[in-house]
PDB file of C-alpha atoms in Angstrom:
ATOM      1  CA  UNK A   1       0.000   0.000   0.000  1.00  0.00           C
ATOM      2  CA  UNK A   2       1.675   3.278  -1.186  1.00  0.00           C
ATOM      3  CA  UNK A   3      -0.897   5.408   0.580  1.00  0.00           C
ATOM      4  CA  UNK A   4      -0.514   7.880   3.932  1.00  0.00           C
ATOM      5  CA  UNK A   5      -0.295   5.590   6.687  1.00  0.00           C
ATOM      6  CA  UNK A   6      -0.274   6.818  10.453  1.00  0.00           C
ATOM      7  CA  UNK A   7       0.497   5.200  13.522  1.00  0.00           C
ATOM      8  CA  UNK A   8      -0.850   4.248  16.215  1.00  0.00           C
ATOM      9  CA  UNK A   9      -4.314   3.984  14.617  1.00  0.00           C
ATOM     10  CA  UNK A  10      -5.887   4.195  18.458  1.00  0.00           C
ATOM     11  CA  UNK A  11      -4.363   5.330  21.322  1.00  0.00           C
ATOM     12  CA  UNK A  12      -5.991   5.389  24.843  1.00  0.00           C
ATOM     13  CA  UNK A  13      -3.891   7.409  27.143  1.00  0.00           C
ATOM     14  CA  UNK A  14      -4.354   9.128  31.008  1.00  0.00           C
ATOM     15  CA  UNK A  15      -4.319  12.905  31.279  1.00  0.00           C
ATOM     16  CA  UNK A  16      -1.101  14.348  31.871  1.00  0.00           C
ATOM     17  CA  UNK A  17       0.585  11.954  29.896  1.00  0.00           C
ATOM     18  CA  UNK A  18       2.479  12.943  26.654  1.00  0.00           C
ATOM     19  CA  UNK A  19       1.924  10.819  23.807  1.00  0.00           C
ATOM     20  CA  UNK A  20       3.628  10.704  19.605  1.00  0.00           C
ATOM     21  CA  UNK A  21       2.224   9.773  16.765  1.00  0.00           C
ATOM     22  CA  UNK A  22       3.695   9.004  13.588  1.00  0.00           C
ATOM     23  CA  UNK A  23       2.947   9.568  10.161  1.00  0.00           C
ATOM     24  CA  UNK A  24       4.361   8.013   6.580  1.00  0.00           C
ATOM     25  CA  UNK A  25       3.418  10.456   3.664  1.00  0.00           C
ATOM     26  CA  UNK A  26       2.786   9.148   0.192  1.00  0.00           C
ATOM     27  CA  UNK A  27       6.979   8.670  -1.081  1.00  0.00           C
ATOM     28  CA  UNK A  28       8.561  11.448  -2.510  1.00  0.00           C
ATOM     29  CA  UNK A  29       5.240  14.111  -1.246  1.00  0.00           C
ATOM     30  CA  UNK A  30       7.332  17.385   0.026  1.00  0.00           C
ATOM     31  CA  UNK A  31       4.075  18.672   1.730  1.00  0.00           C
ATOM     32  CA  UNK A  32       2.914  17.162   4.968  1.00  0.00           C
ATOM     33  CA  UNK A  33      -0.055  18.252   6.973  1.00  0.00           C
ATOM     34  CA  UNK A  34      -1.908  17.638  10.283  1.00  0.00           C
ATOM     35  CA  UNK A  35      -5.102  18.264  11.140  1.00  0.00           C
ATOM     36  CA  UNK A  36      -7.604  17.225  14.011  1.00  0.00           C
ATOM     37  CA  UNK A  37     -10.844  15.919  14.084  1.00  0.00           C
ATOM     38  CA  UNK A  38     -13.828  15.874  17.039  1.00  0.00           C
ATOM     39  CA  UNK A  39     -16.666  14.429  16.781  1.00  0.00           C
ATOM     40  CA  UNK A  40     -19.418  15.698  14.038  1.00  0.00           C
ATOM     41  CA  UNK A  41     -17.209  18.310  13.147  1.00  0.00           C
ATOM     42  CA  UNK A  42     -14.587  18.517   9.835  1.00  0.00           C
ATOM     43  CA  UNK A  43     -11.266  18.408  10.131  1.00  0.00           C
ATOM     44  CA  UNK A  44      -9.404  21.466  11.608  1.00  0.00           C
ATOM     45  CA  UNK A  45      -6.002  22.459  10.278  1.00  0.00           C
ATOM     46  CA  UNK A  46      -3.131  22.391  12.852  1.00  0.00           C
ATOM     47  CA  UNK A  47       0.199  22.395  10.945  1.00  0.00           C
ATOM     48  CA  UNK A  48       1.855  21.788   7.316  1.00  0.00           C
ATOM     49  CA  UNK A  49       5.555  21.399   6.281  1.00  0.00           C
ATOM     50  CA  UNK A  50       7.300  21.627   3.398  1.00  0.00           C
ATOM     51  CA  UNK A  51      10.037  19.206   3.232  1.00  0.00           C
ATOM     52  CA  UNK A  52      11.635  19.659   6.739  1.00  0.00           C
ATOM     53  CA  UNK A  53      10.804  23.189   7.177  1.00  0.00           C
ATOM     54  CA  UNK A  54       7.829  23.807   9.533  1.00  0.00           C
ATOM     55  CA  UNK A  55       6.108  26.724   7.358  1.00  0.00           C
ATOM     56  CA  UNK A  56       2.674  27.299   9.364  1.00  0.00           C
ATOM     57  CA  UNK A  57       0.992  26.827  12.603  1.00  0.00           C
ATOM     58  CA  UNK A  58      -2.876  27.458  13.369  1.00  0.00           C
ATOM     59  CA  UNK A  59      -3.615  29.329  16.729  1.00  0.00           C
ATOM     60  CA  UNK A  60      -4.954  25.299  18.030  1.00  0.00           C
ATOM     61  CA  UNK A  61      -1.432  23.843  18.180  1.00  0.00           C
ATOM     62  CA  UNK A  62      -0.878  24.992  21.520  1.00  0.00           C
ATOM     63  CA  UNK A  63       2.651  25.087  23.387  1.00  0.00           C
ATOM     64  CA  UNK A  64       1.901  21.525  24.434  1.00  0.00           C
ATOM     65  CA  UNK A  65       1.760  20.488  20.723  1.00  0.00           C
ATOM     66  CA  UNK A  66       5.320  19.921  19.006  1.00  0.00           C
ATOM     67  CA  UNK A  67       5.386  18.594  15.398  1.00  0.00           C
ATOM     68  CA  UNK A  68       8.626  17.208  13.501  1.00  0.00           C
ATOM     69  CA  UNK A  69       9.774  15.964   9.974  1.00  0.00           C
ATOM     70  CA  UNK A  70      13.721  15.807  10.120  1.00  0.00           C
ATOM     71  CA  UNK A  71      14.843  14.346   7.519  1.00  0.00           C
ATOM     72  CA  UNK A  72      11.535  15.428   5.199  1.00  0.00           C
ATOM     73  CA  UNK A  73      10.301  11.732   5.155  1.00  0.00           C
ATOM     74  CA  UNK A  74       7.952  10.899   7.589  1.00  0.00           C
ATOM     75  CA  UNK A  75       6.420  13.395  10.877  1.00  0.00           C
ATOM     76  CA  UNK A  76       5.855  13.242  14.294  1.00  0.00           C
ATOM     77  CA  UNK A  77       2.875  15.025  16.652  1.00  0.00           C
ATOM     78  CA  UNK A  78       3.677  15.341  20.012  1.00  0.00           C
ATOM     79  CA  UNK A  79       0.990  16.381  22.757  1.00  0.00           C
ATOM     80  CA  UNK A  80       2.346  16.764  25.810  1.00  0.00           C
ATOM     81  CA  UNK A  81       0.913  16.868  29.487  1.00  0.00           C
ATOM     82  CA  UNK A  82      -2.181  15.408  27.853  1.00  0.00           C
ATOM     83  CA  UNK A  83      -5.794  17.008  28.392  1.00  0.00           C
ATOM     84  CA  UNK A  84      -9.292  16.113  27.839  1.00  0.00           C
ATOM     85  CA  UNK A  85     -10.272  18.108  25.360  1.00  0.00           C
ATOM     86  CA  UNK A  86      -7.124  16.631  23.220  1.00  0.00           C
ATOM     87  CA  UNK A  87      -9.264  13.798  22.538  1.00  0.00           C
ATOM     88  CA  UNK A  88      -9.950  14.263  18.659  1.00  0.00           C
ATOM     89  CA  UNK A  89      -8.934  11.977  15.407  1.00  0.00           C
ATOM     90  CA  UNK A  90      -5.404  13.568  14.420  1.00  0.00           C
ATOM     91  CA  UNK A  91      -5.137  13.379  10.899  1.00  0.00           C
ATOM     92  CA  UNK A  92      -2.284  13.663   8.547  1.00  0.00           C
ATOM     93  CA  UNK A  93      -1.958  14.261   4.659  1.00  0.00           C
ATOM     94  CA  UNK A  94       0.600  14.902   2.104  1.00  0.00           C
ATOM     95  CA  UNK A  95       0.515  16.444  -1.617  1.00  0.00           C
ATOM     96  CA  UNK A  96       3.152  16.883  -4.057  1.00  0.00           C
ATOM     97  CA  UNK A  97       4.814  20.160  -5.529  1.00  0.00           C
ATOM     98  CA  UNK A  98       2.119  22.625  -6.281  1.00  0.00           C
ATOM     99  CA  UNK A  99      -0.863  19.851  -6.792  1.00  0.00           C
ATOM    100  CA  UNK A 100      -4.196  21.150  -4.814  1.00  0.00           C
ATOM    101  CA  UNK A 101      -4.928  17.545  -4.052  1.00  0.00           C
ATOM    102  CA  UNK A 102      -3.759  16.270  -0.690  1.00  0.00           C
ATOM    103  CA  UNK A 103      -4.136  12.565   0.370  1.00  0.00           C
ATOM    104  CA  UNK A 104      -5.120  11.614   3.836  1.00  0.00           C
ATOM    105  CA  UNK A 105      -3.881   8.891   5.999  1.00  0.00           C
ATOM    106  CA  UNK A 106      -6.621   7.190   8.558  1.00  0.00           C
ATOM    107  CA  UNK A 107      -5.761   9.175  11.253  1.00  0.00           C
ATOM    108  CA  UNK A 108      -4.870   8.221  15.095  1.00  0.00           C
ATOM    109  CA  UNK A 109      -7.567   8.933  17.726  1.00  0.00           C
ATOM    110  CA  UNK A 110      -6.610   9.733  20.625  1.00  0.00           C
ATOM    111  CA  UNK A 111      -8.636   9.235  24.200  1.00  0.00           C
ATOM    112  CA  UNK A 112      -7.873  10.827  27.501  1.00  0.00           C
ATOM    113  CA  UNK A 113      -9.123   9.372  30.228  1.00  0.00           C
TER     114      UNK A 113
ATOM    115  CA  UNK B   1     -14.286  29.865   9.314  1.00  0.00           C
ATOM    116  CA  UNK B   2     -15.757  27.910   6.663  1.00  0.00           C
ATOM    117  CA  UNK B   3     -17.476  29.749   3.640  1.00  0.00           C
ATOM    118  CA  UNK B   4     -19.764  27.813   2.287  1.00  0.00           C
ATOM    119  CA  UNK B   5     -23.515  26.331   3.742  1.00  0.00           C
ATOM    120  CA  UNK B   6     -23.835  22.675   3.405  1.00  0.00           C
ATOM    121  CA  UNK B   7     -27.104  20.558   4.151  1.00  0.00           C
ATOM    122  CA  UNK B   8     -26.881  18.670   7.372  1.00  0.00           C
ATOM    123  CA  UNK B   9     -28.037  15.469   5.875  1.00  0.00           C
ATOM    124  CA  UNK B  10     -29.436  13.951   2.558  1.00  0.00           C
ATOM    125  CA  UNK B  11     -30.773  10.517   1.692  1.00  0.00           C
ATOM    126  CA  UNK B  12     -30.384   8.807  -1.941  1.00  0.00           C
ATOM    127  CA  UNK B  13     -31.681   5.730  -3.175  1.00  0.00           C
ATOM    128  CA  UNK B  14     -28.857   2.816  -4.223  1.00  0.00           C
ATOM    129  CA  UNK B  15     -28.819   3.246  -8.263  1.00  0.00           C
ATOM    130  CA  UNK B  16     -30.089   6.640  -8.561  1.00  0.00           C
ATOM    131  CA  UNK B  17     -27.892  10.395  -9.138  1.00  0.00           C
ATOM    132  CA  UNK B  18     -27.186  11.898  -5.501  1.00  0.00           C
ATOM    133  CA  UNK B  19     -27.169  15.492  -6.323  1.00  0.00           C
ATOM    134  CA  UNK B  20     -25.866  17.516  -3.149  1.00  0.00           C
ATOM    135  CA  UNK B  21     -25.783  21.157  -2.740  1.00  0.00           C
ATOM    136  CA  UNK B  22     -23.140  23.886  -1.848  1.00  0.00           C
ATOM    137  CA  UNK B  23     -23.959  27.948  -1.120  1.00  0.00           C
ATOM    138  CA  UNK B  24     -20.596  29.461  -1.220  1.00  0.00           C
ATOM    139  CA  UNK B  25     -22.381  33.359  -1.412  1.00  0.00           C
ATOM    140  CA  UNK B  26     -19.092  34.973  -1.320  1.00  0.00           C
ATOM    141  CA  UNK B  27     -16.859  33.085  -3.295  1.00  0.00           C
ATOM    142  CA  UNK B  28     -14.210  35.523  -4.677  1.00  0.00           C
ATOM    143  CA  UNK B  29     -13.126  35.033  -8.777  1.00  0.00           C
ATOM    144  CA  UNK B  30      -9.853  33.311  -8.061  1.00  0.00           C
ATOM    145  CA  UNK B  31     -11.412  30.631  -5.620  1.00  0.00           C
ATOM    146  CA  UNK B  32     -11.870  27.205  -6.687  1.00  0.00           C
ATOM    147  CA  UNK B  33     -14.638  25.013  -5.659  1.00  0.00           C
ATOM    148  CA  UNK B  34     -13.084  21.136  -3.829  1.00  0.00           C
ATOM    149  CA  UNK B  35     -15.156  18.471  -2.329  1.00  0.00           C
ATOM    150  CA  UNK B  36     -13.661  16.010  -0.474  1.00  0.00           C
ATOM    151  CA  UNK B  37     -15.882  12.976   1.481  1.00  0.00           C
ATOM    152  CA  UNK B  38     -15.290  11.355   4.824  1.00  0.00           C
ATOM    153  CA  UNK B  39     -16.438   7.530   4.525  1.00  0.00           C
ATOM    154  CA  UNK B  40     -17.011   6.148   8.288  1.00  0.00           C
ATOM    155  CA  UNK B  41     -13.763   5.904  10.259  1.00  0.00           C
ATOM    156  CA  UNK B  42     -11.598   6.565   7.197  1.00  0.00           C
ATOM    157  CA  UNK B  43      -9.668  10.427   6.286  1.00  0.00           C
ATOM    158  CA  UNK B  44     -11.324  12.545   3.699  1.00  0.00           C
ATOM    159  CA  UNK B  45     -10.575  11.644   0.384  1.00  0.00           C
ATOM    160  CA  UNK B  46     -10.226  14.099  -2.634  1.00  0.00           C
ATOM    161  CA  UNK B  47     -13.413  13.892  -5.233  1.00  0.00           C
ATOM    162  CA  UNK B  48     -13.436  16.829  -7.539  1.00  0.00           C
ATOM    163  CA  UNK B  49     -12.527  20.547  -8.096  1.00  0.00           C
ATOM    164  CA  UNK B  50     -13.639  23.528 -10.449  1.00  0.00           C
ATOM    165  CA  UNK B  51     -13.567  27.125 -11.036  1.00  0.00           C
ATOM    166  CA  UNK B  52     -16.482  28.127 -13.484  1.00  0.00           C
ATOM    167  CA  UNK B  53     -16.541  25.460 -15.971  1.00  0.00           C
ATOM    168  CA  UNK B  54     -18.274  22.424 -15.204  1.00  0.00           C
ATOM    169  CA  UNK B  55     -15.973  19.542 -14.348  1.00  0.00           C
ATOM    170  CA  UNK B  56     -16.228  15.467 -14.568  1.00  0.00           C
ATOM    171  CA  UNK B  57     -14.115  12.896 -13.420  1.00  0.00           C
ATOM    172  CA  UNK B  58     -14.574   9.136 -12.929  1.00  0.00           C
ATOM    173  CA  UNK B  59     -15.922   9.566  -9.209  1.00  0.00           C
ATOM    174  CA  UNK B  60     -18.409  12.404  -9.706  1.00  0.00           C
ATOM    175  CA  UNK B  61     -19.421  15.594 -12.149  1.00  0.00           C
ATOM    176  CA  UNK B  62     -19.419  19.236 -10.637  1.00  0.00           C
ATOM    177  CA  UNK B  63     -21.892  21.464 -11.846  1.00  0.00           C
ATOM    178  CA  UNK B  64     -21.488  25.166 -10.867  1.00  0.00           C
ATOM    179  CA  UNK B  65     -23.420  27.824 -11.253  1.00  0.00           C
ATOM    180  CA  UNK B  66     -22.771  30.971 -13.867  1.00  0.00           C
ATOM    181  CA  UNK B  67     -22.555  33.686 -10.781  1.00  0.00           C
ATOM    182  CA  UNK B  68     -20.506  30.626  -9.169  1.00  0.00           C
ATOM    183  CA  UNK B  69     -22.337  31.396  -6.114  1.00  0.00           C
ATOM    184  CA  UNK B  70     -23.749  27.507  -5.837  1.00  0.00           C
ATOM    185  CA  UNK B  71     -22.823  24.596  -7.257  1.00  0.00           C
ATOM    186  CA  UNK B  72     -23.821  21.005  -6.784  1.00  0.00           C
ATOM    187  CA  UNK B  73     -22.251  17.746  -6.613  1.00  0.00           C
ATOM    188  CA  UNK B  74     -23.351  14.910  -8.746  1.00  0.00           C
ATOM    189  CA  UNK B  75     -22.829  11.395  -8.080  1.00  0.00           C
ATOM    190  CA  UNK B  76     -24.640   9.703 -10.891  1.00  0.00           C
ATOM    191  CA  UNK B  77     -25.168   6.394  -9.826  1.00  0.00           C
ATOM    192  CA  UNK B  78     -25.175   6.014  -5.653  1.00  0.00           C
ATOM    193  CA  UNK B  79     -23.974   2.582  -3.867  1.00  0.00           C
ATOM    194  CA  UNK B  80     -23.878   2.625  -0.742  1.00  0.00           C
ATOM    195  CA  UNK B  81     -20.309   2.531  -0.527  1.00  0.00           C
ATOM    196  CA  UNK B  82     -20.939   6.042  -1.275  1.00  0.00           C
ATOM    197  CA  UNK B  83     -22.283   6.505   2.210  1.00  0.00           C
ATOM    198  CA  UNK B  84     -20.288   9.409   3.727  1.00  0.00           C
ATOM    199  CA  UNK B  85     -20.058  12.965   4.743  1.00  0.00           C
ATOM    200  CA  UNK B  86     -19.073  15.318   1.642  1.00  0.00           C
ATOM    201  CA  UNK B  87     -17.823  18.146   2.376  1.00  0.00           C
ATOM    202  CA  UNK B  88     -17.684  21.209  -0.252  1.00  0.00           C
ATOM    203  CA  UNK B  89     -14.582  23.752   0.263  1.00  0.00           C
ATOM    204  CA  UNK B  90     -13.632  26.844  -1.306  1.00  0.00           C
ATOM    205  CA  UNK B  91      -9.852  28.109  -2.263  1.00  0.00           C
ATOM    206  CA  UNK B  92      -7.195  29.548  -3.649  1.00  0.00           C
ATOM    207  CA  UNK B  93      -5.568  27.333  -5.850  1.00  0.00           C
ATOM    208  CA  UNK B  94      -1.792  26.389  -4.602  1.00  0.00           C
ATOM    209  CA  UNK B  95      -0.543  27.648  -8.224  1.00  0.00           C
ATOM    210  CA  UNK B  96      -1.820  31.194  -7.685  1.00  0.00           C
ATOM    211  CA  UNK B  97      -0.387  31.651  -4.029  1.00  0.00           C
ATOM    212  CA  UNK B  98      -3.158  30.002  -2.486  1.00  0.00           C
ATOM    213  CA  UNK B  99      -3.227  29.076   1.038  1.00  0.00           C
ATOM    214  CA  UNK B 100      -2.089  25.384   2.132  1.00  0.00           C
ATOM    215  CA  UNK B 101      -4.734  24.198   4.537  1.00  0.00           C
ATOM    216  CA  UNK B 102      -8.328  23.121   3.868  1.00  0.00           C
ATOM    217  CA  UNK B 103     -10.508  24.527   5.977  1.00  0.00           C
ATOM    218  CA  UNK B 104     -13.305  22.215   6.746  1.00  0.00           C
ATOM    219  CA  UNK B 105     -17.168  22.941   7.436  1.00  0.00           C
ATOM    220  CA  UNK B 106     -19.740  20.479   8.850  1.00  0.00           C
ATOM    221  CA  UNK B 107     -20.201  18.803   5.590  1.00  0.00           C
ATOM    222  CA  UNK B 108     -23.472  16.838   4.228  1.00  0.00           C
ATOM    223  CA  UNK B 109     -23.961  13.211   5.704  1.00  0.00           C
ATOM    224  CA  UNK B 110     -25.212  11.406   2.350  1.00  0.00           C
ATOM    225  CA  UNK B 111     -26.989   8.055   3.587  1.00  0.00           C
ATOM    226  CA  UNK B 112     -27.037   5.787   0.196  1.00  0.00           C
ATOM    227  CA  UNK B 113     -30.170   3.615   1.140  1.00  0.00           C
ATOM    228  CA  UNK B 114     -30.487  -0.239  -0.305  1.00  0.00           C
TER     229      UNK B 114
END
C-alpha cells in the first residue's frame, strides 16, 4: 500500500501523559499536513511542512503540541501533558509540488481518560 | 471559518444520481470550488474541483453555477459505498499563491439507502 499511513491507529492514554504519533506520507510528497478531528465536526487544520521546514501553525497547536519531519520523510505530533479536550482523530496528509490535491492517511484517535 | 452552507443530511436511493448542494455566497473570482468525502472511520478523500466550468471525473461531475455562487455535486449512480459525509470547500488554488490548509465545514452526511 503506497498510501498515507499513520500510527498508532488508536491510542488510549491518562491525562497528563504525553503521547507521539507518527505519520508516513505518500513517497517522494514534500508537503505534509496535520489536522484534528472531534466528533461531528470537519477536520481542523493544525500544521503543514514543506520538506523539513515547519512553514505554518494554526492558533490550536498549543505550546503543548510539538510537530517534527527531520529528515523530510515521515512526521511526528507530540501532545504533551495530555488534556481532555485533546481527545480528537489527528489526521495527517501529504501532496506533491504545487498539486491542490492532498491525500489523507486514517488518522490516530486519541482518548484521555 | 468555513465559507460555504452545506445541508446537514441527505438521503439517496442505491442506483439513482445523488445530487448535493453547496452555497458558497461569497466566493471571490480566483477561488476554486473542492469536495472532499469522509467515509465512516476513514480520512477525507479528494473527489473533484472547479472554477467556473463544469468539471467530470470518474468519481463524480461538478456542476457550478454561472454567478458561481452555488454549485452542486453529482454522483450519478449512488452505492452505498458512497455513504459518507461530503464536504464542499472553497480556495485559492496552490498555483496562484493560495493558502495550504483546507478549511473544513460540517459537511453533508449522504446516507445511500439499499
Amino acid at each position: 500500500d503506497t498510501g498515507v499511513s499513520q500510527d498508532p491507529r488508536h491510542k488510549i492514554t491518562k491525562r497528563g501523559q504525553n503521547v507521539t504519533f507518527r505519520c508516513d506520507p505518500i513517497s517522494e510528497h514534500n508537503r505534509l499536513y496535520w489536522y484534528r478531528q472531534t466528533l461531528g465536526q470537519g477536520p481542523e487544520f493544525l500544521t503543514y511542512f514543506q520538506n523539513e521546514a515547519q512553514l505554518e501553525k494554526s492558533r490550536l497547536l498549543s505550546d503543548r503540541f510539538s510537530a517534527e519531519r527531520p529528515k523530510g520523510s515521515f512526521s511526528t505530533l507530540e501532545i504533551q501533558r495530555t488534556e481532555q479536550g485533546d481527545s480528537a482523530m489527528y489526521l495527517c496528509a501529504s501532496s506533491l509540488g504545487l498539486a491542490d490535491e492532498q491525500f489523507f492517511g486514517p488518522g490516530t484517535r486519541l482518548t484521555v481518560l | 471559518d468555513a465559507k460555504t452552507t452545506q445541508p446537514t443530511s441527505m438521503d439517496c436511493a442505491e442506483g439513482r444520481a445523488a445530487n448535493l448542494p453547496c452555497n458558497h455566497s461569497t466566493i471571490s473570482g480566483n477561488e476554486y470550488v473542492y469536495w472532499y468525502r469522509q467515509i465512516h472511520s476513514q480520512g477525507p478523500q479528494y473527489i473533484i474541483h472547479g472554477l467556473k466550468n463544469n468539471e467530470t471525473n470518474e468519481m463524480a461531475s461538478l456542476i457550478i453555477t454561472e454567478d458561481r455562487k452555488s454549485s452542486t455535486l453529482i454522483l450519478p449512480h449512488a452505492t452505498l459505498r458512497d455513504t459518507a459525509v461530503y464536504y464542499c470547500i472553497v480556495r485559492v488554488s496552490r498555483t496562484q499563491g493560495g493558502s495550504e490548509k483546507l478549511v473544513f465545514g460540517k459537511g453533508t452526511k449522504l446516507t445511500v439507502n439499499p
